[in-house]
XYZ file of N, CA and C in Angstrom:
366
model
N -4.218 -4.361 -18.753
C -4.917 -3.591 -18.017
C -5.260 -4.614 -16.373
N -5.039 -3.725 -15.280
C -5.263 -4.252 -13.881
C -6.224 -3.379 -13.263
N -6.730 -4.002 -12.498
C -8.102 -3.817 -11.674
C -7.733 -3.839 -10.222
N -7.642 -2.730 -9.536
C -7.317 -3.235 -8.000
C -8.390 -2.755 -6.998
N -8.465 -3.733 -5.860
C -9.842 -3.794 -5.008
C -9.194 -3.582 -3.473
N -9.504 -2.578 -2.877
C -8.584 -2.538 -1.547
C -9.601 -2.887 -0.259
N -9.273 -3.296 0.467
C -10.260 -3.896 1.753
C -9.647 -4.032 3.145
N -10.373 -4.138 4.062
C -9.394 -3.917 5.703
C -9.539 -2.645 5.938
N -10.191 -1.751 5.693
C -9.802 -0.568 6.493
C -10.865 -0.210 7.715
N -10.846 0.736 8.337
C -12.016 0.940 9.722
C -11.678 1.911 10.935
N -12.319 1.564 11.529
C -11.554 2.697 12.479
C -11.030 1.802 13.833
N -10.103 2.409 14.399
C -9.110 1.533 15.383
C -8.894 2.574 16.438
N -8.671 2.269 17.693
C -8.000 3.045 18.583
C -6.171 3.230 18.372
N -5.847 4.312 18.734
C -4.486 4.554 18.939
C -3.871 3.335 19.362
N -2.878 2.788 18.701
C -1.954 1.694 19.491
C -2.418 0.479 19.025
N -3.721 0.343 18.167
C -4.456 -0.960 17.623
C -3.380 -1.389 16.139
N -4.180 -1.842 15.465
C -3.790 -2.750 14.081
C -4.879 -2.866 13.243
N -4.367 -3.054 11.708
C -5.218 -2.999 11.160
C -4.491 -3.539 9.748
N -4.959 -4.604 9.052
C -4.865 -5.471 7.952
C -5.179 -4.758 6.827
N -4.586 -4.385 5.693
C -5.398 -4.099 4.621
C -4.551 -5.117 3.451
N -5.848 -5.007 2.823
C -5.767 -6.175 1.766
C -5.922 -5.462 0.179
N -5.432 -5.825 -0.912
C -5.449 -5.412 -2.087
C -5.338 -6.571 -3.380
N -6.724 -6.774 -3.680
C -7.201 -7.872 -4.484
C -6.565 -7.002 -6.377
N -5.834 -8.301 -6.626
C -5.773 -7.751 -8.258
C -6.178 -8.439 -9.308
N -6.463 -8.309 -10.249
C -6.705 -8.833 -11.750
C -5.657 -9.176 -12.510
N -5.482 -9.709 -13.209
C -4.438 -9.282 -14.675
C -3.131 -10.190 -14.138
N -2.472 -9.808 -14.515
C -0.651 -10.955 -14.580
C 0.142 -10.006 -12.894
N -0.395 -10.318 -11.873
C -0.070 -9.600 -10.605
C 1.281 -9.767 -10.619
N 2.203 -10.636 -10.700
C 3.433 -11.098 -10.814
C 4.367 -10.006 -11.300
N 3.655 -9.511 -12.535
C 4.487 -8.874 -13.344
C 4.611 -7.277 -12.928
N 3.916 -7.027 -11.415
C 3.394 -5.573 -11.329
C 4.550 -5.410 -9.774
N 5.218 -4.713 -9.853
C 5.497 -4.395 -8.324
C 4.608 -3.454 -7.710
N 4.245 -3.859 -6.365
C 3.197 -2.902 -5.990
C 3.488 -1.742 -4.604
N 2.589 -1.084 -4.607
C 2.902 0.114 -3.944
C 1.575 0.382 -2.693
N 1.668 1.089 -1.678
C 0.825 1.681 -0.926
C 1.185 3.216 -0.383
N -0.125 3.940 -0.794
C 0.451 5.271 -0.787
C -1.258 5.814 0.124
N -0.965 6.862 0.726
C -2.172 7.517 1.464
C -2.031 8.758 1.566
N -3.423 9.200 1.633
C -3.928 10.837 1.663
C -4.772 11.052 2.699
N -4.788 12.203 3.249
C -5.005 12.854 4.514
C -5.889 14.025 3.943
N -7.015 14.303 4.435
C -7.739 15.244 4.318
C -7.064 16.737 4.464
N -6.756 17.325 3.043
C -5.825 18.499 3.052
C -4.586 18.485 2.956
N -4.368 16.991 2.696
C -3.135 16.504 2.622
C -2.776 16.052 0.977
N -1.380 16.261 0.562
C -1.236 15.081 -0.775
C -0.712 14.151 -0.040
N -0.914 13.191 -1.438
C -0.545 11.713 -1.474
C 0.630 11.371 -0.955
N 0.660 10.631 0.249
C 2.197 10.252 0.412
C 2.317 8.594 0.214
N 3.460 8.448 0.294
C 4.192 7.503 -0.370
C 4.169 6.552 1.272
N 3.735 5.024 1.029
C 3.719 4.470 2.797
C 4.717 3.403 2.370
N 4.675 2.337 1.416
C 5.316 1.446 1.252
C 5.256 0.604 -0.531
N 6.173 0.179 -0.410
C 6.412 -0.923 -1.888
C 7.096 -1.851 -1.599
N 6.615 -3.312 -2.331
C 7.308 -4.481 -2.428
C 7.522 -4.690 -4.015
N 8.709 -5.271 -4.312
C 9.119 -5.443 -5.634
C 8.123 -6.891 -6.613
N 8.492 -7.246 -7.540
C 7.644 -8.003 -8.150
C 7.669 -9.593 -7.536
N 9.027 -10.054 -7.263
C 8.642 -11.155 -6.286
C 8.661 -11.113 -4.745
N 8.677 -9.851 -3.876
C 8.646 -9.804 -2.976
C 10.033 -9.583 -2.463
N 11.186 -9.858 -2.769
C 12.191 -10.102 -2.095
C 12.993 -8.186 -1.750
N 12.171 -7.427 -2.496
C 12.272 -5.834 -1.921
C 11.673 -5.630 -1.569
N 11.602 -4.477 -0.192
C 10.503 -3.621 0.256
C 11.187 -2.278 0.623
N 10.302 -1.345 0.446
C 10.648 0.143 0.837
C 9.626 0.930 1.211
N 10.148 1.681 2.480
C 9.142 1.845 3.751
C 9.404 3.506 3.837
N 8.206 4.536 4.248
C 8.367 5.837 4.550
C 9.124 5.512 6.060
N 9.698 6.864 6.263
C 10.142 7.094 7.418
C 9.268 6.572 8.627
N 8.135 7.706 8.088
C 6.967 7.699 9.212
C 6.281 6.288 9.550
N 6.384 5.271 8.601
C 5.872 4.023 9.124
C 6.955 2.676 9.089
N 8.094 2.895 9.322
C 9.033 2.062 9.326
C 9.406 1.371 10.786
N 9.339 -0.251 10.712
C 9.217 -0.584 12.161
C 7.917 -0.584 12.396
N 6.693 -0.248 11.977
C 5.022 -0.481 12.539
C 4.497 -1.113 11.464
N 4.776 -0.496 9.968
C 3.927 -1.450 9.145
C 4.742 -2.652 8.241
N 3.932 -3.528 7.649
C 4.689 -4.506 6.934
C 4.004 -4.847 5.591
N 4.491 -4.535 4.358
C 4.040 -4.838 2.954
C 4.560 -6.484 2.822
N 3.428 -7.139 2.057
C 3.926 -8.520 1.569
C 3.064 -8.633 0.431
N 2.917 -9.897 -0.118
C 2.322 -10.125 -1.349
C 2.162 -11.636 -1.575
N 1.216 -12.383 -1.825
C 1.306 -13.571 -2.040
C 0.471 -13.475 -3.963
N 1.879 -14.141 -4.848
C 1.288 -14.026 -5.850
C 0.651 -14.794 -6.236
N -0.111 -15.778 -5.643
C -0.537 -17.015 -5.948
C -2.151 -16.726 -5.864
N -2.233 -15.649 -4.800
C -3.447 -15.684 -4.254
C -3.775 -14.066 -5.272
N -3.143 -13.165 -5.753
C -3.065 -12.024 -6.222
C -3.329 -10.718 -5.529
N -3.152 -11.196 -4.352
C -3.174 -9.892 -3.330
C -1.595 -9.621 -2.549
N -1.975 -8.076 -2.634
C -0.893 -7.630 -1.609
C -1.450 -7.103 -0.287
N -0.741 -7.017 0.873
C -1.383 -6.689 2.126
C -0.208 -5.384 2.760
N -1.198 -4.951 3.835
C -0.231 -4.200 4.069
C -0.490 -4.089 5.991
N 0.232 -4.844 6.499
C -0.118 -4.779 7.982
C 0.156 -3.695 8.662
N -0.572 -2.994 9.427
C -0.519 -1.392 10.577
C -0.642 -2.044 11.773
N 0.890 -1.944 12.500
C 0.613 -2.128 13.784
C 0.707 -0.835 14.532
N 0.551 -0.823 15.599
C 0.936 0.859 16.776
C 0.724 1.772 16.142
N -0.531 1.664 15.513
C -1.087 3.296 14.844
C -1.479 4.040 15.331
N -1.408 5.417 15.109
C -0.944 6.525 15.444
C -2.270 7.481 14.874
N -3.077 8.416 15.403
C -4.528 9.088 14.671
C -3.528 9.630 13.415
N -2.352 9.939 13.174
C -1.969 10.521 12.291
C -1.455 9.598 11.049
N -1.780 8.420 11.391
C -2.194 7.421 10.275
C -3.785 7.517 9.602
N -4.209 8.375 10.060
C -5.511 8.372 9.597
C -6.021 9.370 7.914
N -6.254 8.125 7.182
C -6.286 8.812 5.551
C -6.894 7.548 4.952
N -7.157 8.140 3.440
C -7.564 6.808 2.702
C -6.285 6.581 2.265
N -6.335 5.012 2.278
C -5.252 4.212 1.822
C -5.427 3.522 0.318
N -4.795 3.556 -0.595
C -4.385 2.872 -1.936
C -3.518 2.205 -2.017
N -3.637 1.349 -3.051
C -2.834 0.044 -3.515
C -2.640 0.836 -4.750
N -1.355 0.455 -5.464
C -1.296 0.955 -6.634
C 0.199 -0.322 -7.303
N -0.018 -0.124 -9.019
C 0.493 -1.520 -9.673
C 1.401 -0.873 -10.320
N 3.118 -0.853 -10.559
C 3.758 -0.429 -11.311
C 4.749 -1.295 -12.278
N 4.335 -1.108 -13.699
C 4.821 -2.345 -14.563
C 6.452 -2.837 -14.639
N 6.963 -1.317 -14.712
C 8.401 -1.177 -15.096
C 9.406 -1.013 -13.849
N 8.803 -0.141 -13.235
C 10.065 0.708 -11.844
C 8.996 0.271 -10.537
N 10.108 -0.299 -9.630
C 9.943 -0.146 -8.203
C 10.463 1.171 -7.210
N 9.902 1.360 -6.412
C 9.937 3.005 -5.632
C 9.123 3.349 -5.239
N 9.032 4.957 -4.382
C 8.239 5.661 -3.748
C 7.957 6.519 -4.419
N 7.968 6.537 -6.337
C 7.301 7.973 -6.616
C 5.830 7.515 -7.386
N 5.042 8.212 -7.080
C 3.509 7.870 -7.843
C 3.880 7.897 -9.216
N 4.484 8.620 -9.833
C 4.469 8.106 -11.387
C 5.103 7.010 -11.998
N 5.699 6.495 -10.817
C 5.947 4.564 -11.743
C 4.727 4.073 -11.877
N 3.564 4.193 -11.092
C 2.521 3.333 -10.761
C 1.290 3.853 -12.212
N 1.148 2.162 -12.373
C 0.079 2.208 -13.497
C -1.549 2.134 -13.374
N -1.534 1.778 -12.375
C -2.670 1.339 -12.063
C -3.165 1.640 -10.530
N -4.283 2.405 -10.502
C -4.482 2.628 -9.068
C -5.888 2.237 -8.388
N -6.232 1.593 -7.107
C -7.465 1.530 -6.871
C -7.820 2.569 -5.996
N -9.249 2.338 -5.488
C -10.229 3.690 -5.220
C -9.716 3.928 -3.931
N -9.239 3.029 -2.839
C -9.083 3.401 -1.726
C -9.971 2.582 -0.547
N -9.279 3.006 0.753
C -10.169 2.225 1.882
C -9.712 3.466 2.898
N -10.632 3.346 4.131
C -10.448 4.212 4.273
C -9.941 3.705 6.127
N -9.041 4.235 6.450
C -8.490 4.335 8.267
C -8.621 5.549 8.938
N -9.382 4.940 9.890
C -9.873 5.735 10.737
C -9.058 5.659 12.154
N -7.994 6.793 12.931
C -7.280 6.060 14.153
C -7.768 7.207 15.173
N -8.266 6.435 16.102
C -8.722 7.621 17.209
C -7.989 7.448 18.385
N -7.630 8.844 19.003
C -7.054 9.297 20.166
C -7.454 8.525 21.531
């Protein structure tokens, strides 16, 4: 069992930056990690993923070049650095843990956090 707790969300102006954190319990290094987001009235959307060791990363086209995912296995934490934020980035951001597979597909992920709200004003 893995528990995930996100933090770092908030209100920021367009062009600003935020860093989200996701603290995990359990055997963190055994899981690939991902970030997803969901805006009101929209379906959940993949944002970024990182492999078990951190050697591989994957990004949605909409955030590539602006967001960076990283992990610190010693601290059981995965991060999402978000730069050059846009109003369309406004959403609840959730982290997720995948035991066996790495990728953008939600069904790969076994555990989910509750999410943290990110609001980008224009």
